[in-house]
Steps between C-alpha positions, in 0.01 A plus 500: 500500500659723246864399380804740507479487107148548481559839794757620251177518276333793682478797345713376141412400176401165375505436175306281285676241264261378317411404096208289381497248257370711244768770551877555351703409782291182654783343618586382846878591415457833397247539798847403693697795377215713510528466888846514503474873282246584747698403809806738397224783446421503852214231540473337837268219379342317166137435395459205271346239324489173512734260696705489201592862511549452861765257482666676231516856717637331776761380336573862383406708778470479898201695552174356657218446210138569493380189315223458290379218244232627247276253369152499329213348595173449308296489835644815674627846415776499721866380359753643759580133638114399525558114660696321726696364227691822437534581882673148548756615172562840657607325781700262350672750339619672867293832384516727842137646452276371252238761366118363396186619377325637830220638285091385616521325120457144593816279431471180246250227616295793692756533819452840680803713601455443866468070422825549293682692747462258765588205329796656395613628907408148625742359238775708488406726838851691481489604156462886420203557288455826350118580379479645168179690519300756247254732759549644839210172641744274348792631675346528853338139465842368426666727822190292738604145323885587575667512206874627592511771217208700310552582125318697271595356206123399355362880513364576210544134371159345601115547417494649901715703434521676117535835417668527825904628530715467763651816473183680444484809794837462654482124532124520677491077493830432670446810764165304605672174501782651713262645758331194587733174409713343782713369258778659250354652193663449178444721245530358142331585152508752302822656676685624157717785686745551741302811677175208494747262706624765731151611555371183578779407756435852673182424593581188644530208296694225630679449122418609187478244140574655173463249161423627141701849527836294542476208374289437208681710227181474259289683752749743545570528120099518437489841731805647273389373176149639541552858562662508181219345264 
């Protein structure tokens, strides 16, 4: 059952905090004010990494967060919290929804999607779980298992799924994904402009997550800079 905070999420913008530690602002503190800059802009909820961040945004904002923990594994493609190990942090860490790899790549140690997912409900069986997935199949297999929220955050990201882009023919992906899921679709990736996220929303997404194109100033700087070499 959906929360009031996470109903105030229909239809808004969430914005993803996030910075890697290979990137200029890695730092869960500046991850902090990043959510709190985002918060007076209007955003109605935070993606992030790593229960670190977590803490540290909750402390600066009071917006439900889409939690993640990216790890890599030599076994397994997948890195958007691949084990039970990162699902037990999440939820340490008080994250409302926590977002995983929902791909058909096979997690670390050879665990399916469908094994993962219901280890994780029989453990923590009232946690939201939102299904980060890269192809329409994906999407709808994750909608049968019962994840509470569909993402398209992996399209374009995975072998299954290169070459393709999520806004490609008036967003074809999430329009299939909309006609046939039971559960709310939320559109993330690739979303750089505010007519993308208005789109997006009008066509019936339950929320819409928007990263690089607000809050990693070297991306943003790269699309500037480049025109002009």
């Amino acid at each position: 059952m959906l929360g009031e905070q996470i109903k105030k999420m229909k239809g808004k913008l969430i914005v993803s905090c996030q910075a890697l530690p290979t990137e200029p602002l890695h730092s869960s503190f500046i991850m902090g004010r990043m959510a709190r800059a985002a918060a007076e802009g209007g955003a109605l909820g935070i993606r992030a990494n790593t229960p670190e961040d977590i803490e540290e945004i909750k402390k600066n904002v009071d917006l439900p967060v889409i939690g993640i923990w990216k790890k890599d594994f030599e076994d397994s493609k997948v890195y958007i919290t691949p084990t039970m190990e990162e699902i037990d942090a999440l939820v340490k860490a008080k994250t409302e929804i926590i977002a995983l790899d929902a791909t058909f790549d096979l997690r670390p140690g050879g665990k399916t999607i469908d094994d993962f997912y219901a280890e994780i409900r029989e453990k923590y069986p009232e946690q939201l779980l939102m299904a980060d997935c890269s192809t329409v199949e994906e999407a709808l297999h994750a909608d049968e298992l019962g994840f509470d929220f569909i993402g398209t955050t992996l399209v374009g990201y995975t072998d299954q799924s290169k070459g393709n882009k999520i806004e490609e023919d008036d967003f074809k992906i999430i329009r299939e994904i909309l006609a046939k899921a039971a559960h709310p679709v939320v559109a993330e990736g690739n979303i750089n402009t505010p007519e993308k996220a208005k789109r997006v929303i009008e066509l019936g997404c339950y929320c819409v997550v928007v990263g690089s194109i607000i809050t990693r100033p070297q991306v943003i700087t790269r699309g500037f800079a480049s025109v002009l070499n």
